[in-house]
Amino acid sequence: MSVDLAVELGPLRLRNPVVTASGCFASGREMARFFDLSTLGAVVTKSVTLEARAGLPPPRMAETASGMLNAIGLQNPGVDAWLDRDLPWLAAQDVPVIASIAGRTVDEYGLLAKRLKDVPGIAALEVNISCPNVEDRGTVFACRTGASGEAIAAVTSTVDVPVFAKLTPDVTDIASIAAAAVDAGATGVSLINTLLGMAIDLETRRPKLAAGTGGLSGPAIKPVAIRAVHQVHRALGQVPIIGMGGARTAEDVIEFVMGGASAVAIGTATFADPCAIPDAVRGLVHWLRRHDEPSLARLRGIAGAPVREARRAREGTA
Ligand SMILES: Cc1cc2nc3c(=O)[nH]c(=O)nc-3n(C[C@H](O)[C@H](O)[C@H](O)COP(=O)(O)O)c2cc1C
């Protein structure tokens, strides 16, 4: 039985739904030694900022039960060096490139968008708004609807490619933040970034990370991620969602899709197993065949109908 893994994220069509999570795959060169990048749905690159950043001091990573804490601090070469050194190689591979950007001010997002506008080889942008907004006392952009909308609008008003807003789960109502991003022109949302966490070394009696706190990722956060995807899908219906947080296997990908994701990113799992993503793609084919399902897209959101659609159907306007 032939199965169809292709998915659509607005105007963007991917040959399969499994993509890399930003920051866990750099810009692809290292991973190309392990497998053919064209087996991926897309490569989502490490977030770049306007200027180069050295990142935070070590130790920057700590293992936790079923997960990992990191406080890398957006180390990156800056957008110009990334455009010169990394993008040309990646764009020559047979895989869509979703470029991730991050800023400290709304203006920085706008300037990054101008720098990346019409650059060949970029299929879409993922806007990491899960970082502190220096104009707003260091509160994270994606913790407020207003700040989220402003940062996203600064990008969508400039570029023509699809834009995905990457949100933090550390909020009370993630669906309202997602709605603000979509109202500001985002094609879809990426859910979720890491959760803020902390671990303490009993011998040194100090935090395990030099920065004190860091982002928690890996299997420990999967239920939080599935919940976020489900809530946003129920609220926003057809808006494309790239789900992530603890996904490792084909079964994890299916769970995200049933929750409402159109595509699924795998991040932390690739540190332990660089081939986790191509293995998950192969596993999807087996899973669909075993369950007599001709296409993955049919399973999207099957775990719960979007509220708006269900209401329209009840009212006879669907
Ligand atoms: C080491 C590391 C670096 C990360 N860097 C970024 C980044 O630069 N930009 C971003 O949007 N997310 C970044 N993330 C978050 C991941 O893209 C992803 O949202 C999160 O780790 C949850 O997925 P996972 O459990 O599969 O890793 C990073 C995560 C890790 C573990």
Coordinates of C-alpha atoms and ligand atoms in Angstrom, one line a residue:
M1 CA 0.0 0.0 0.0
S2 CA 1.4 3.4 -0.9
V3 CA 1.1 6.1 1.7
D4 CA 1.3 9.9 1.4
L5 CA 3.5 11.7 4.0
A6 CA 3.2 15.1 2.3
V7 CA 1.9 18.0 4.4
E8 CA 1.0 21.6 3.7
L9 CA 1.9 24.5 6.0
G10 CA -0.1 27.2 4.3
P11 CA 1.5 27.7 0.9
L12 CA 4.5 25.6 1.9
R13 CA 4.4 21.9 0.9
L14 CA 6.8 19.5 2.6
R15 CA 7.4 16.0 1.4
N16 CA 7.1 14.7 4.9
P17 CA 6.2 16.3 8.2
V18 CA 9.4 15.7 10.2
V19 CA 11.7 18.8 10.5
T20 CA 14.6 19.7 12.7
A21 CA 14.1 21.8 15.8
S22 CA 15.9 25.2 15.8
G23 CA 19.2 25.1 17.7
C24 CA 19.6 21.3 17.6
F25 CA 20.9 20.9 14.1
A26 CA 23.0 24.1 13.5
S27 CA 22.7 24.7 9.7
G28 CA 23.0 21.0 8.7
R29 CA 26.6 20.4 7.7
E30 CA 27.5 18.2 10.7
M31 CA 24.3 16.1 10.3
A32 CA 24.9 15.6 6.5
R33 CA 27.7 13.2 7.5
F34 CA 25.1 10.9 9.1
F35 CA 22.2 10.9 6.5
D36 CA 20.9 12.5 3.4
L37 CA 19.2 15.8 4.3
S38 CA 16.7 15.3 1.5
T39 CA 15.0 12.7 3.7
L40 CA 13.8 15.6 6.0
G41 CA 10.6 17.5 5.6
A42 CA 12.6 20.7 6.2
V43 CA 15.6 22.1 8.0
V44 CA 14.8 24.7 10.6
T45 CA 18.1 26.5 11.3
K46 CA 19.6 27.8 14.6
S47 CA 18.2 31.2 15.4
V48 CA 20.3 34.0 14.1
T49 CA 20.4 37.5 15.5
L50 CA 21.4 40.8 13.9
E51 CA 24.9 40.8 15.5
A52 CA 27.0 37.8 16.4
R53 CA 26.5 36.5 19.9
A54 CA 29.0 34.5 22.0
G55 CA 26.3 33.0 24.1
L56 CA 26.3 32.4 27.9
P57 CA 29.3 31.0 29.9
P58 CA 29.6 27.3 30.5
P59 CA 28.3 25.0 31.9
R60 CA 25.4 25.5 29.5
M61 CA 23.8 22.1 29.5
A62 CA 22.7 19.7 32.2
E63 CA 20.9 16.4 32.0
T64 CA 17.7 16.0 33.9
A65 CA 15.2 13.1 34.3
S66 CA 13.8 12.5 30.8
G67 CA 15.1 15.8 29.6
M68 CA 17.8 18.4 29.3
L69 CA 18.4 21.9 30.5
N70 CA 20.2 24.4 28.2
A71 CA 21.3 28.0 28.5
I72 CA 23.2 28.5 25.3
G73 CA 22.1 32.1 25.0
L74 CA 21.5 32.2 21.3
Q75 CA 25.2 31.8 20.3
N76 CA 25.4 32.5 16.6
P77 CA 27.6 34.2 14.0
G78 CA 25.1 37.0 13.2
V79 CA 22.9 37.2 10.2
D80 CA 25.5 38.5 7.7
A81 CA 28.0 35.7 8.5
W82 CA 25.2 33.2 8.4
L83 CA 24.1 34.4 5.0
D84 CA 27.7 34.3 3.7
R85 CA 28.9 31.0 5.2
D86 CA 26.0 28.7 6.1
L87 CA 23.0 29.4 3.9
P88 CA 24.6 28.9 0.5
W89 CA 25.7 25.3 1.4
L90 CA 22.3 24.5 3.0
A91 CA 20.3 26.0 0.1
A92 CA 22.2 23.8 -2.3
Q93 CA 20.8 20.7 -0.6
D94 CA 17.5 19.2 -1.7
V95 CA 15.5 20.3 1.3
P96 CA 13.4 23.3 2.2
V97 CA 15.1 25.8 4.6
I98 CA 13.1 27.5 7.3
A99 CA 15.4 30.2 8.7
S100 CA 14.9 31.1 12.4
I101 CA 15.5 34.6 13.6
A102 CA 15.5 36.2 17.1
G103 CA 15.8 39.8 18.3
R104 CA 15.9 41.9 21.4
T105 CA 13.7 44.7 20.1
V106 CA 10.8 45.0 17.6
D107 CA 13.2 47.1 15.4
E108 CA 15.7 44.2 15.4
Y109 CA 13.1 41.8 14.0
G110 CA 12.2 44.3 11.3
L111 CA 15.9 44.7 10.4
L112 CA 16.4 41.0 10.2
A113 CA 13.4 40.6 8.0
K114 CA 14.8 43.3 5.6
R115 CA 18.2 41.4 5.6
L116 CA 16.4 38.1 4.7
K117 CA 13.8 39.5 2.3
D118 CA 14.0 37.9 -1.2
V119 CA 17.2 35.9 -0.3
P120 CA 17.1 32.8 -2.5
G121 CA 17.0 29.5 -0.7
I122 CA 14.8 30.5 2.2
A123 CA 11.4 28.8 2.0
A124 CA 10.0 30.3 5.2
L125 CA 10.9 32.1 8.4
E126 CA 10.5 30.9 12.0
V127 CA 10.4 33.9 14.3
N128 CA 11.7 33.0 17.7
I129 CA 9.7 35.4 20.0
S130 CA 10.4 33.3 23.0
C131 CA 13.3 35.6 24.0
P132 CA 13.4 38.6 26.3
N133 CA 12.3 42.0 25.0
V134 CA 14.7 44.6 26.2
E135 CA 12.3 47.4 25.5
D136 CA 9.8 45.8 27.9
R137 CA 11.8 45.2 31.1
G138 CA 13.1 41.9 29.9
T139 CA 9.7 40.2 29.7
V140 CA 9.6 37.5 27.0
F141 CA 7.9 38.8 23.8
A142 CA 5.7 35.7 23.5
C143 CA 4.4 36.2 27.1
R144 CA 2.3 39.2 25.9
T145 CA -0.2 39.4 23.1
G146 CA 0.8 43.0 22.2
A147 CA 4.5 42.4 22.1
S148 CA 4.1 39.2 20.1
G149 CA 1.9 40.9 17.5
E150 CA 4.4 43.8 17.1
A151 CA 7.4 41.5 16.6
I152 CA 5.5 39.3 14.1
A153 CA 4.1 42.3 12.2
A154 CA 7.6 43.8 11.9
V155 CA 8.5 40.6 9.9
T156 CA 5.3 39.9 8.0
S157 CA 5.1 43.5 6.8
T158 CA 8.5 43.0 5.0
V159 CA 8.9 39.4 3.8
D160 CA 6.8 37.5 1.3
V161 CA 7.6 34.0 2.5
P162 CA 5.4 32.2 5.1
V163 CA 6.2 33.2 8.7
F164 CA 5.8 31.0 11.8
A165 CA 5.8 32.4 15.3
K166 CA 7.7 30.3 17.8
L167 CA 5.9 30.5 21.1
T168 CA 6.8 29.7 24.7
P169 CA 4.6 27.4 26.9
D170 CA 5.4 29.6 29.9
V171 CA 2.1 31.5 29.7
T172 CA -1.5 31.1 31.0
D173 CA -3.3 31.2 27.6
I174 CA -1.1 30.1 24.7
A175 CA -4.1 30.2 22.3
S176 CA -4.5 34.0 22.7
I177 CA -0.8 34.5 22.0
A178 CA -1.1 32.3 18.9
A179 CA -4.1 34.3 17.8
A180 CA -2.2 37.6 18.2
A181 CA 0.6 36.2 16.0
V182 CA -1.8 35.1 13.3
D183 CA -3.7 38.4 13.4
A184 CA -0.3 40.1 12.9
G185 CA 0.1 38.1 9.6
A186 CA 1.8 34.9 10.7
T187 CA 1.0 31.9 8.5
G188 CA 1.3 29.6 11.5
V189 CA 2.9 28.9 14.8
S190 CA 5.7 26.7 16.1
L191 CA 4.8 25.1 19.5
I192 CA 6.7 24.8 21.9
N193 CA 10.0 26.4 22.8
T194 CA 11.7 25.1 26.0
L195 CA 10.1 25.6 29.5
L196 CA 12.1 27.6 32.0
G197 CA 13.7 25.3 34.5
M198 CA 16.6 24.9 37.0
A199 CA 18.7 22.1 38.6
I200 CA 21.0 22.3 41.6
D201 CA 24.2 20.3 42.1
L202 CA 24.2 18.9 45.7
E203 CA 28.0 18.8 46.0
T204 CA 28.8 22.3 44.9
R205 CA 25.4 23.6 46.2
R206 CA 25.2 25.7 43.1
P207 CA 22.9 25.7 40.1
K208 CA 24.1 23.2 37.5
L209 CA 24.0 25.9 34.8
A210 CA 26.2 28.9 35.0
A211 CA 23.3 31.1 34.1
G212 CA 21.2 29.6 36.9
T213 CA 18.1 28.9 34.9
G214 CA 17.7 27.4 31.4
G215 CA 15.3 25.8 29.0
L216 CA 14.0 22.3 29.6
S217 CA 13.5 20.1 26.6
G218 CA 13.2 16.4 25.8
P219 CA 10.6 13.7 26.6
A220 CA 9.8 15.3 30.0
I221 CA 8.0 18.2 28.2
K222 CA 6.0 16.2 25.6
P223 CA 2.7 16.3 27.4
V224 CA 3.0 20.0 27.8
A225 CA 3.7 20.4 24.1
I226 CA 0.8 18.1 23.1
R227 CA -1.5 20.1 25.3
A228 CA -0.3 23.4 23.7
V229 CA -0.8 22.1 20.2
H230 CA -4.2 20.8 21.0
Q231 CA -5.3 24.0 22.7
V232 CA -4.1 26.2 19.7
H233 CA -5.6 23.8 17.1
R234 CA -9.0 23.8 18.9
A235 CA -9.0 27.7 19.0
L236 CA -7.6 28.4 15.6
G237 CA -8.6 25.5 13.4
Q238 CA -6.8 25.4 10.1
V239 CA -3.9 27.6 11.1
P240 CA -0.7 25.4 10.5
I241 CA 1.1 24.3 13.6
I242 CA 4.7 22.9 13.7
G243 CA 4.6 20.9 16.9
M244 CA 7.7 20.0 19.0
G245 CA 8.8 19.2 22.5
G246 CA 10.1 15.7 23.3
A247 CA 9.3 14.1 20.0
R248 CA 11.7 11.2 19.1
T249 CA 9.8 8.5 17.3
A250 CA 7.3 8.0 14.5
E251 CA 4.7 7.4 17.2
D252 CA 5.5 10.7 18.9
V253 CA 5.0 12.4 15.5
I254 CA 1.6 10.8 15.0
E255 CA 0.6 11.9 18.5
F256 CA 1.5 15.5 17.7
V257 CA -0.5 15.3 14.4
M258 CA -3.5 13.8 16.1
G259 CA -3.3 16.7 18.6
G260 CA -3.4 19.2 15.7
A261 CA 0.1 19.7 14.3
S262 CA 0.8 19.7 10.6
A263 CA 4.5 19.1 11.0
V264 CA 6.7 18.0 13.9
A265 CA 10.2 19.1 14.8
I266 CA 12.7 16.8 16.6
G267 CA 15.4 18.4 18.6
T268 CA 16.9 17.0 21.8
A269 CA 16.5 13.4 20.5
T270 CA 19.1 14.1 17.8
F271 CA 21.8 14.7 20.4
A272 CA 21.6 11.1 21.5
D273 CA 20.8 9.7 18.1
P274 CA 21.7 11.8 15.0
C275 CA 19.5 9.6 12.8
A276 CA 16.4 10.0 15.0
I277 CA 14.7 12.1 12.2
P278 CA 15.2 9.8 9.2
D279 CA 14.3 6.8 11.4
A280 CA 11.1 8.6 12.4
V281 CA 10.2 9.3 8.7
R282 CA 10.7 5.6 7.9
G283 CA 8.6 4.7 11.0
L284 CA 5.8 6.9 9.8
V285 CA 5.5 4.8 6.6
H286 CA 5.3 1.6 8.5
W287 CA 2.8 3.0 11.0
L288 CA 0.5 4.2 8.3
R289 CA 0.7 0.9 6.4
R290 CA 0.0 -1.0 9.6
H291 CA -3.0 1.1 10.4
D292 CA -4.3 1.1 6.8
E293 CA -4.1 4.9 6.6
P294 CA -3.4 6.2 3.1
S295 CA -2.3 9.7 4.3
L296 CA -0.9 11.4 7.3
A297 CA -2.8 14.7 6.7
R298 CA -6.1 12.8 7.3
L299 CA -5.0 12.3 11.0
R300 CA -4.5 15.9 11.8
G301 CA -6.4 17.0 14.8
I302 CA -8.4 13.8 15.0
A303 CA -8.0 13.8 18.8
G304 CA -10.4 16.7 19.1
A305 CA -12.3 18.9 16.6
P306 CA -11.4 22.6 16.5
V307 CA -14.0 24.5 18.6
R308 CA -14.7 27.1 15.9
E309 CA -15.3 24.4 13.2
A310 CA -17.5 22.3 15.5
R311 CA -19.6 25.4 16.3
R312 CA -19.9 26.3 12.6
A313 CA -20.9 22.7 11.8
R314 CA -23.6 22.8 14.5
E315 CA -24.9 26.1 13.2
G316 CA -24.9 24.7 9.6
T317 CA -22.5 27.3 8.3
A318 CA -19.5 24.9 7.8
Ligands
LIG1 C1 20.6 23.1 22.8 C2 19.3 23.7 22.3 C3 19.4 24.9 21.6 C4 18.2 25.5 21.2 N1 18.3 26.7 20.5 C5 17.1 27.2 20.0 C6 17.2 28.4 19.1 O1 18.2 28.9 18.8 N2 16.0 28.9 18.7 C7 14.8 28.3 19.0 O2 13.7 28.9 18.5 N3 14.7 27.2 19.8 C8 15.8 26.7 20.2 N4 15.8 25.5 21.0 C9 14.4 24.9 21.3 C10 14.1 23.8 20.3 O3 14.0 24.3 19.0 C11 12.8 23.1 20.7 O4 11.7 24.1 20.7 C12 12.8 22.5 22.1 O5 14.0 22.0 22.5 C13 11.7 21.4 22.3 O6 11.9 20.4 21.4 P1 12.8 19.0 21.8 O7 12.3 18.5 23.1 O8 12.6 18.1 20.6 O9 14.2 19.5 21.9 C14 16.9 24.9 21.5 C15 16.9 23.7 22.2 C16 18.1 23.1 22.6 C17 18.0 21.8 23.4

